[in-house]
PDB file of C-alpha atoms in Angstrom:
ATOM      1  CA  ARG A   1      60.260  77.558 -45.152  1.00 54.00           C
ATOM      2  CA  LEU A   2      56.941  78.831 -45.122  1.00 52.00           C
ATOM      3  CA  SER A   3      56.375  81.264 -47.758  1.00 53.00           C
ATOM      4  CA  GLU A   4      53.968  84.314 -47.371  1.00 62.00           C
ATOM      5  CA  HIS A   5      52.210  83.810 -50.304  1.00 72.00           C
ATOM      6  CA  PHE A   6      50.315  80.783 -48.983  1.00 83.00           C
ATOM      7  CA  ARG A   7      48.638  79.451 -46.235  1.00 89.00           C
ATOM      8  CA  VAL A   8      48.608  75.493 -44.912  1.00 93.00           C
ATOM      9  CA  TYR A   9      45.526  74.603 -42.979  1.00 94.00           C
ATOM     10  CA  ALA A  10      45.879  71.593 -41.093  1.00 95.00           C
ATOM     11  CA  ALA A  11      42.412  69.921 -39.720  1.00 94.00           C
ATOM     12  CA  VAL A  12      42.545  67.203 -37.340  1.00 92.00           C
ATOM     13  CA  PRO A  13      39.719  65.440 -35.554  1.00 89.00           C
ATOM     14  CA  ARG A  14      39.375  67.163 -32.148  1.00 86.00           C
ATOM     15  CA  PHE A  15      40.364  70.246 -30.459  1.00 86.00           C
ATOM     16  CA  LEU A  16      42.761  68.739 -28.242  1.00 83.00           C
ATOM     17  CA  ILE A  17      44.861  67.450 -30.806  1.00 85.00           C
ATOM     18  CA  ALA A  18      44.775  70.929 -32.739  1.00 89.00           C
ATOM     19  CA  LYS A  19      45.852  73.099 -29.670  1.00 87.00           C
ATOM     20  CA  GLY A  20      48.614  70.457 -28.964  1.00 84.00           C
ATOM     21  CA  LEU A  21      49.815  70.592 -32.437  1.00 88.00           C
ATOM     22  CA  ALA A  22      49.687  74.244 -32.411  1.00 90.00           C
ATOM     23  CA  GLY A  23      51.342  74.830 -29.042  1.00 86.00           C
ATOM     24  CA  PHE A  24      54.359  72.294 -30.153  1.00 85.00           C
ATOM     25  CA  THR A  25      54.436  73.687 -33.438  1.00 90.00           C
ATOM     26  CA  SER A  26      54.860  77.131 -32.594  1.00 89.00           C
ATOM     27  CA  SER A  27      57.434  76.438 -29.679  1.00 85.00           C
ATOM     28  CA  LEU A  28      59.588  75.099 -32.860  1.00 87.00           C
ATOM     29  CA  PHE A  29      59.523  78.469 -34.333  1.00 88.00           C
ATOM     30  CA  GLU A  30      60.337  79.909 -30.620  1.00 89.00           C
ATOM     31  CA  ASP A  31      56.947  81.800 -30.978  1.00 89.00           C
ATOM     32  CA  GLN A  32      53.471  81.947 -29.306  1.00 90.00           C
ATOM     33  CA  ILE A  33      50.283  80.476 -30.804  1.00 91.00           C
ATOM     34  CA  GLY A  34      48.782  83.301 -33.076  1.00 91.00           C
ATOM     35  CA  GLY A  35      52.211  84.066 -34.668  1.00 92.00           C
ATOM     36  CA  THR A  36      53.571  81.817 -37.670  1.00 90.00           C
ATOM     37  CA  VAL A  37      51.400  79.106 -36.282  1.00 93.00           C
ATOM     38  CA  GLY A  38      47.849  79.856 -35.602  1.00 93.00           C
ATOM     39  CA  LEU A  39      44.668  77.785 -33.983  1.00 94.00           C
ATOM     40  CA  GLU A  40      41.167  78.343 -35.305  1.00 91.00           C
ATOM     41  CA  THR A  41      38.332  76.125 -34.041  1.00 88.00           C
ATOM     42  CA  MET A  42      34.814  76.638 -32.571  1.00 85.00           C
ATOM     43  CA  ALA A  43      36.076  77.147 -29.263  1.00 81.00           C
ATOM     44  CA  GLU A  44      39.139  79.253 -29.651  1.00 84.00           C
ATOM     45  CA  ALA A  45      40.936  81.460 -32.348  1.00 87.00           C
ATOM     46  CA  HIS A  46      44.454  82.542 -32.205  1.00 90.00           C
ATOM     47  CA  ARG A  47      45.850  83.879 -35.648  1.00 88.00           C
ATOM     48  CA  SER A  48      47.222  86.880 -37.369  1.00 88.00           C
ATOM     49  CA  ALA A  49      47.998  88.255 -40.785  1.00 85.00           C
ATOM     50  CA  SER A  50      51.395  86.682 -40.287  1.00 86.00           C
ATOM     51  CA  SER A  51      50.083  83.101 -39.627  1.00 90.00           C
ATOM     52  CA  ARG A  52      50.780  80.746 -42.248  1.00 90.00           C
ATOM     53  CA  LEU A  53      50.407  77.323 -40.642  1.00 93.00           C
ATOM     54  CA  ILE A  54      46.829  77.113 -39.170  1.00 94.00           C
ATOM     55  CA  TYR A  55      45.556  74.092 -37.328  1.00 95.00           C
ATOM     56  CA  GLY A  56      41.798  73.637 -36.752  1.00 93.00           C
ATOM     57  CA  THR A  57      39.295  70.887 -36.106  1.00 92.00           C
ATOM     58  CA  ASP A  58      38.011  69.088 -39.146  1.00 93.00           C
ATOM     59  CA  GLY A  59      34.279  70.137 -38.119  1.00 92.00           C
ATOM     60  CA  TYR A  60      35.653  73.579 -38.460  1.00 92.00           C
ATOM     61  CA  GLU A  61      37.857  73.423 -41.691  1.00 92.00           C
ATOM     62  CA  LEU A  62      34.587  71.793 -43.301  1.00 92.00           C
ATOM     63  CA  MET A  63      32.328  74.605 -42.176  1.00 91.00           C
ATOM     64  CA  VAL A  64      34.799  77.410 -43.285  1.00 90.00           C
ATOM     65  CA  CYS A  65      35.649  75.434 -46.549  1.00 88.00           C
ATOM     66  CA  MET A  66      31.713  75.104 -47.602  1.00 85.00           C
ATOM     67  CA  HIS A  67      31.051  79.049 -46.877  1.00 85.00           C
ATOM     68  CA  GLY A  68      34.192  79.624 -49.501  1.00 77.00           C
ATOM     69  CA  LYS A  69      36.477  81.556 -47.106  1.00 72.00           C
ATOM     70  CA  ARG A  70      39.566  78.812 -47.441  1.00 74.00           C
ATOM     71  CA  LEU A  71      41.614  77.316 -50.123  1.00 79.00           C
ATOM     72  CA  ARG A  72      42.854  79.955 -52.279  1.00 82.00           C
ATOM     73  CA  GLU A  73      45.348  79.335 -54.831  1.00 81.00           C
ATOM     74  CA  GLY A  74      48.558  78.081 -53.742  1.00 84.00           C
ATOM     75  CA  ASP A  75      47.027  77.073 -50.214  1.00 90.00           C
ATOM     76  CA  ILE A  76      47.583  73.700 -48.794  1.00 92.00           C
ATOM     77  CA  LEU A  77      44.791  71.717 -46.795  1.00 94.00           C
ATOM     78  CA  VAL A  78      45.887  69.125 -44.579  1.00 95.00           C
ATOM     79  CA  ILE A  79      43.632  66.326 -43.422  1.00 94.00           C
ATOM     80  CA  ASP A  80      45.366  64.361 -40.632  1.00 92.00           C
ATOM     81  CA  GLU A  81      44.784  61.380 -38.646  1.00 88.00           C
ATOM     82  CA  PHE A  82      42.454  60.405 -41.433  1.00 91.00           C
ATOM     83  CA  HIS A  83      42.410  56.830 -40.316  1.00 88.00           C
ATOM     84  CA  GLU A  84      39.721  57.939 -37.642  1.00 83.00           C
ATOM     85  CA  ARG A  85      37.129  58.176 -40.573  1.00 87.00           C
ATOM     86  CA  ASN A  86      34.600  60.606 -39.124  1.00 90.00           C
ATOM     87  CA  LEU A  87      31.824  61.913 -41.013  1.00 93.00           C
ATOM     88  CA  ASN A  88      33.438  65.715 -41.317  1.00 93.00           C
ATOM     89  CA  GLN A  89      36.760  64.114 -42.517  1.00 94.00           C
ATOM     90  CA  ASP A  90      34.770  62.252 -45.202  1.00 94.00           C
ATOM     91  CA  ILE A  91      32.814  65.061 -46.427  1.00 94.00           C
ATOM     92  CA  LEU A  92      35.835  67.292 -46.412  1.00 93.00           C
ATOM     93  CA  VAL A  93      37.719  64.810 -48.778  1.00 94.00           C
ATOM     94  CA  ALA A  94      35.186  64.599 -51.180  1.00 94.00           C
ATOM     95  CA  TYR A  95      34.637  68.503 -51.149  1.00 92.00           C
ATOM     96  CA  ALA A  96      38.270  68.910 -51.726  1.00 92.00           C
ATOM     97  CA  ARG A  97      38.396  66.154 -54.602  1.00 94.00           C
ATOM     98  CA  GLN A  98      35.141  67.943 -56.107  1.00 93.00           C
ATOM     99  CA  GLN A  99      37.025  71.307 -56.031  1.00 92.00           C
ATOM    100  CA  ILE A 100      40.168  69.929 -57.660  1.00 91.00           C
ATOM    101  CA  ILE A 101      38.215  68.255 -60.431  1.00 92.00           C
ATOM    102  CA  ARG A 102      36.826  71.687 -60.907  1.00 91.00           C
ATOM    103  CA  GLY A 103      39.980  73.055 -61.218  1.00 91.00           C
ATOM    104  CA  ALA A 104      41.163  74.599 -58.051  1.00 90.00           C
ATOM    105  CA  LYS A 105      44.549  75.250 -57.557  1.00 87.00           C
ATOM    106  CA  PHE A 106      45.104  74.525 -53.897  1.00 90.00           C
ATOM    107  CA  LYS A 107      47.163  71.381 -52.801  1.00 91.00           C
ATOM    108  CA  LEU A 108      45.655  68.476 -50.439  1.00 93.00           C
ATOM    109  CA  LEU A 109      47.665  66.354 -48.411  1.00 95.00           C
ATOM    110  CA  ILE A 110      46.215  63.528 -46.616  1.00 95.00           C
ATOM    111  CA  MET A 111      48.020  61.992 -43.628  1.00 93.00           C
ATOM    112  CA  SER A 112      47.479  58.789 -41.755  1.00 90.00           C
ATOM    113  CA  ALA A 113      49.805  56.249 -39.835  1.00 85.00           C
ATOM    114  CA  THR A 114      47.599  53.233 -40.629  1.00 86.00           C
ATOM    115  CA  ILE A 115      45.254  53.764 -43.824  1.00 87.00           C
ATOM    116  CA  ASP A 116      45.686  51.876 -46.939  1.00 90.00           C
ATOM    117  CA  ALA A 117      47.485  54.764 -48.883  1.00 92.00           C
ATOM    118  CA  LYS A 118      46.612  52.972 -52.192  1.00 94.00           C
ATOM    119  CA  LYS A 119      42.916  53.205 -52.029  1.00 93.00           C
ATOM    120  CA  VAL A 120      43.233  56.901 -51.331  1.00 93.00           C
ATOM    121  CA  SER A 121      45.980  57.726 -54.221  1.00 94.00           C
ATOM    122  CA  LYS A 122      43.294  55.949 -56.567  1.00 94.00           C
ATOM    123  CA  TYR A 123      40.372  58.089 -55.184  1.00 93.00           C
ATOM    124  CA  PHE A 124      42.703  60.936 -56.394  1.00 93.00           C
ATOM    125  CA  GLY A 125      43.522  59.694 -59.730  1.00 92.00           C
ATOM    126  CA  ASP A 126      46.665  58.004 -58.854  1.00 94.00           C
ATOM    127  CA  ALA A 127      48.040  61.203 -56.642  1.00 94.00           C
ATOM    128  CA  PRO A 128      51.749  60.616 -55.349  1.00 94.00           C
ATOM    129  CA  MET A 129      52.408  58.758 -52.167  1.00 94.00           C
ATOM    130  CA  LEU A 130      54.823  59.907 -49.410  1.00 92.00           C
ATOM    131  CA  ASN A 131      56.084  57.420 -46.673  1.00 90.00           C
ATOM    132  CA  ILE A 132      57.702  59.199 -44.004  1.00 86.00           C
ATOM    133  CA  PRO A 133      59.159  56.699 -41.238  1.00 83.00           C
ATOM    134  CA  GLY A 134      57.562  57.643 -37.542  1.00 77.00           C
ATOM    135  CA  ARG A 135      60.192  58.254 -34.646  1.00 76.00           C
ATOM    136  CA  GLN A 136      60.265  55.324 -32.111  1.00 77.00           C
ATOM    137  CA  TYR A 137      61.104  55.646 -28.379  1.00 78.00           C
ATOM    138  CA  PRO A 138      61.954  52.479 -26.408  1.00 85.00           C
ATOM    139  CA  ILE A 139      59.075  51.414 -24.196  1.00 87.00           C
ATOM    140  CA  GLU A 140      59.265  49.305 -21.185  1.00 89.00           C
ATOM    141  CA  MET A 141      56.390  46.934 -20.639  1.00 90.00           C
ATOM    142  CA  LEU A 142      55.313  46.293 -17.060  1.00 88.00           C
ATOM    143  CA  PRO A 143      52.911  43.437 -15.770  1.00 89.00           C
ATOM    144  CA  ALA A 144      49.551  44.549 -14.593  1.00 89.00           C
ATOM    145  CA  GLU A 145      48.284  44.382 -11.019  1.00 91.00           C
ATOM    146  CA  SER A 146      44.963  42.754  -9.914  1.00 91.00           C
ATOM    147  CA  THR A 147      43.033  45.784 -10.542  1.00 93.00           C
ATOM    148  CA  TRP A 148      43.467  48.917 -12.573  1.00 93.00           C
ATOM    149  CA  GLU A 149      43.817  51.125  -9.497  1.00 94.00           C
ATOM    150  CA  GLU A 150      46.311  48.885  -8.088  1.00 95.00           C
ATOM    151  CA  SER A 151      48.244  48.850 -11.836  1.00 95.00           C
ATOM    152  CA  ALA A 152      48.014  52.839 -11.280  1.00 95.00           C
ATOM    153  CA  LEU A 153      49.208  52.997  -7.862  1.00 96.00           C
ATOM    154  CA  LYS A 154      52.126  51.528  -8.955  1.00 95.00           C
ATOM    155  CA  LEU A 155      52.994  53.516 -11.710  1.00 96.00           C
ATOM    156  CA  ILE A 156      52.385  56.510  -9.465  1.00 96.00           C
ATOM    157  CA  LYS A 157      54.592  55.090  -6.743  1.00 96.00           C
ATOM    158  CA  GLY A 158      57.190  55.027  -9.709  1.00 95.00           C
ATOM    159  CA  ALA A 159      56.845  58.579 -10.313  1.00 95.00           C
ATOM    160  CA  ARG A 160      57.090  59.582  -6.586  1.00 95.00           C
ATOM    161  CA  ASP A 161      60.532  57.791  -6.628  1.00 95.00           C
ATOM    162  CA  SER A 162      61.744  59.330  -9.464  1.00 95.00           C
ATOM    163  CA  ALA A 163      60.585  62.847  -8.182  1.00 94.00           C
ATOM    164  CA  LYS A 164      62.739  61.846  -5.000  1.00 93.00           C
ATOM    165  CA  GLU A 165      65.613  61.988  -7.242  1.00 93.00           C
ATOM    166  CA  GLY A 166      65.061  65.130  -8.954  1.00 93.00           C
ATOM    167  CA  GLN A 167      63.143  63.930 -12.064  1.00 93.00           C
ATOM    168  CA  PRO A 168      59.369  64.004 -11.596  1.00 91.00           C
ATOM    169  CA  TYR A 169      57.207  62.948 -14.220  1.00 94.00           C
ATOM    170  CA  SER A 170      53.439  62.692 -14.724  1.00 94.00           C
ATOM    171  CA  VAL A 171      51.187  59.618 -15.061  1.00 95.00           C
ATOM    172  CA  LEU A 172      48.469  59.100 -17.647  1.00 93.00           C
ATOM    173  CA  VAL A 173      45.585  56.460 -17.167  1.00 94.00           C
ATOM    174  CA  ILE A 174      43.198  55.756 -19.876  1.00 93.00           C
ATOM    175  CA  ALA A 175      39.690  54.626 -18.875  1.00 92.00           C
ATOM    176  CA  PRO A 176      36.639  53.591 -20.548  1.00 90.00           C
ATOM    177  CA  GLY A 177      34.217  56.185 -20.320  1.00 90.00           C
ATOM    178  CA  LYS A 178      33.679  59.568 -18.091  1.00 92.00           C
ATOM    179  CA  ARG A 179      31.815  57.577 -15.347  1.00 94.00           C
ATOM    180  CA  LYS A 180      34.997  55.112 -15.129  1.00 94.00           C
ATOM    181  CA  VAL A 181      37.224  58.299 -15.052  1.00 94.00           C
ATOM    182  CA  TYR A 182      35.880  59.766 -11.988  1.00 96.00           C
ATOM    183  CA  GLN A 183      35.480  56.245 -10.376  1.00 95.00           C
ATOM    184  CA  LEU A 184      39.207  55.532 -10.798  1.00 95.00           C
ATOM    185  CA  ILE A 185      39.970  58.900  -9.656  1.00 96.00           C
ATOM    186  CA  ALA A 186      37.719  58.491  -6.395  1.00 97.00           C
ATOM    187  CA  ASN A 187      39.060  54.737  -5.595  1.00 96.00           C
ATOM    188  CA  LEU A 188      42.845  56.570  -5.939  1.00 96.00           C
ATOM    189  CA  ARG A 189      42.073  59.044  -3.506  1.00 96.00           C
ATOM    190  CA  LYS A 190      40.704  56.328  -1.075  1.00 96.00           C
ATOM    191  CA  MET A 191      44.030  54.389  -1.716  1.00 96.00           C
ATOM    192  CA  GLY A 192      46.204  57.819  -0.204  1.00 95.00           C
ATOM    193  CA  VAL A 193      47.088  59.410  -3.549  1.00 95.00           C
ATOM    194  CA  THR A 194      47.443  62.911  -2.947  1.00 95.00           C
ATOM    195  CA  GLU A 195      48.964  64.125  -6.109  1.00 95.00           C
ATOM    196  CA  LYS A 196      47.122  66.365  -8.523  1.00 93.00           C
ATOM    197  CA  MET A 197      44.493  64.036 -10.487  1.00 95.00           C
ATOM    198  CA  PHE A 198      42.935  65.771 -13.796  1.00 93.00           C
ATOM    199  CA  PRO A 199      39.876  64.111 -15.387  1.00 93.00           C
ATOM    200  CA  VAL A 200      40.212  64.400 -19.085  1.00 90.00           C
ATOM    201  CA  HIS A 201      36.932  63.599 -21.332  1.00 89.00           C
ATOM    202  CA  SER A 202      35.165  65.207 -24.337  1.00 83.00           C
ATOM    203  CA  GLU A 203      32.316  66.616 -21.903  1.00 87.00           C
ATOM    204  CA  LEU A 204      34.772  69.125 -20.470  1.00 85.00           C
ATOM    205  CA  SER A 205      35.343  72.720 -21.752  1.00 83.00           C
ATOM    206  CA  PRO A 206      38.270  73.141 -24.338  1.00 76.00           C
ATOM    207  CA  ARG A 207      40.258  74.771 -21.550  1.00 77.00           C
ATOM    208  CA  GLU A 208      39.552  72.085 -19.088  1.00 83.00           C
ATOM    209  CA  GLN A 209      40.777  69.413 -21.443  1.00 80.00           C
ATOM    210  CA  ALA A 210      43.972  71.325 -22.237  1.00 80.00           C
ATOM    211  CA  CYS A 211      45.243  70.510 -19.017  1.00 83.00           C
ATOM    212  CA  VAL A 212      47.007  67.367 -20.145  1.00 80.00           C
ATOM    213  CA  LEU A 213      48.902  69.830 -22.745  1.00 82.00           C
ATOM    214  CA  GLU A 214      50.621  71.428 -20.015  1.00 83.00           C
ATOM    215  CA  ARG A 215      54.023  70.725 -18.524  1.00 84.00           C
ATOM    216  CA  TYR A 216      54.460  69.758 -14.998  1.00 87.00           C
ATOM    217  CA  ASP A 217      58.368  69.860 -14.546  1.00 85.00           C
ATOM    218  CA  ASP A 218      58.230  70.100 -10.885  1.00 90.00           C
ATOM    219  CA  GLU A 219      55.438  67.779  -9.367  1.00 93.00           C
ATOM    220  CA  VAL A 220      53.902  64.627 -10.127  1.00 94.00           C
ATOM    221  CA  VAL A 221      50.554  64.895 -11.812  1.00 94.00           C
ATOM    222  CA  VAL A 222      48.052  62.095 -12.654  1.00 95.00           C
ATOM    223  CA  PHE A 223      45.578  62.389 -15.880  1.00 93.00           C
ATOM    224  CA  VAL A 224      42.641  59.981 -16.224  1.00 94.00           C
ATOM    225  CA  SER A 225      41.207  60.255 -19.208  1.00 91.00           C
ATOM    226  CA  THR A 226      39.087  58.740 -21.934  1.00 89.00           C
ATOM    227  CA  ASN A 227      40.522  57.789 -24.827  1.00 84.00           C
ATOM    228  CA  ILE A 228      40.456  61.261 -26.358  1.00 80.00           C
ATOM    229  CA  SER A 229      44.004  61.584 -24.888  1.00 75.00           C
ATOM    230  CA  GLU A 230      44.894  58.138 -26.847  1.00 69.00           C
ATOM    231  CA  SER A 231      45.750  59.292 -30.308  1.00 67.00           C
ATOM    232  CA  GLY A 232      47.152  62.301 -31.430  1.00 66.00           C
ATOM    233  CA  VAL A 233      47.942  63.988 -28.336  1.00 72.00           C
ATOM    234  CA  THR A 234      51.510  64.614 -26.981  1.00 74.00           C
ATOM    235  CA  SER A 235      51.634  65.336 -22.984  1.00 80.00           C
ATOM    236  CA  PRO A 236      55.087  66.814 -22.357  1.00 82.00           C
ATOM    237  CA  SER A 237      55.156  65.670 -18.869  1.00 88.00           C
ATOM    238  CA  VAL A 238      53.852  61.954 -19.333  1.00 92.00           C
ATOM    239  CA  ARG A 239      56.417  59.146 -19.067  1.00 92.00           C
ATOM    240  CA  ALA A 240      54.120  56.157 -17.688  1.00 94.00           C
ATOM    241  CA  VAL A 241      50.896  55.028 -19.314  1.00 93.00           C
ATOM    242  CA  LEU A 242      48.231  52.683 -18.169  1.00 93.00           C
ATOM    243  CA  ASP A 243      45.441  51.951 -20.842  1.00 89.00           C
ATOM    244  CA  THR A 244      42.856  49.469 -19.233  1.00 81.00           C
ATOM    245  CA  GLY A 245      41.803  48.226 -22.687  1.00 79.00           C
ATOM    246  CA  GLU A 246      38.206  48.230 -21.925  1.00 76.00           C
ATOM    247  CA  VAL A 247      35.918  50.143 -24.471  1.00 62.00           C
TER     248      VAL A 247
END
């Protein structure tokens, strides 16, 4: 249980991840973002005096930490998805280590599914390590068709069939770059796809990107996204994913 005497600041690499985690976690508290669970980024800020767990991007957390507006005694800084190793994360980790050496009393938690935990532990003077097994789900692998458009259409037809039985779901297609996103959408339209299709890429506004986090329980929806939807993002309605594997 979160105490009223400290706050947890969770830093993640992208706005889309921060918003998705804030929404999911607040739902566990049967609350809205801005209550017990807050969100603070350059694009959006939803927090209150009662917020105890606050999600933000690593860039935003670095900025406020460097200005001395974070990390009071008893606070907890969480750096998630550390295996992505961007510049903001590296500077934030180095800053946190420097503050701890100087005697700061906040706690630091670095999380990753794949990074070499022993190296990170050694960097912090043999800090303790926790190994938490991930939740796994059964996955059915389907053979690809001759083109990515045909493979996507196959998944969309499967979603249509499920919708006829009263169980619609969404389809996520991962494409290599913004240009390919729009090209796939255009080609699927020519192939007769009439369902809603949303492009998702980093040049869209945060509000436009957040479409992939919405729940669509009554219709088949197709998201065509760059790899920003590939890591750390949970789309509640997606049950079928096509990853082109291209970079």
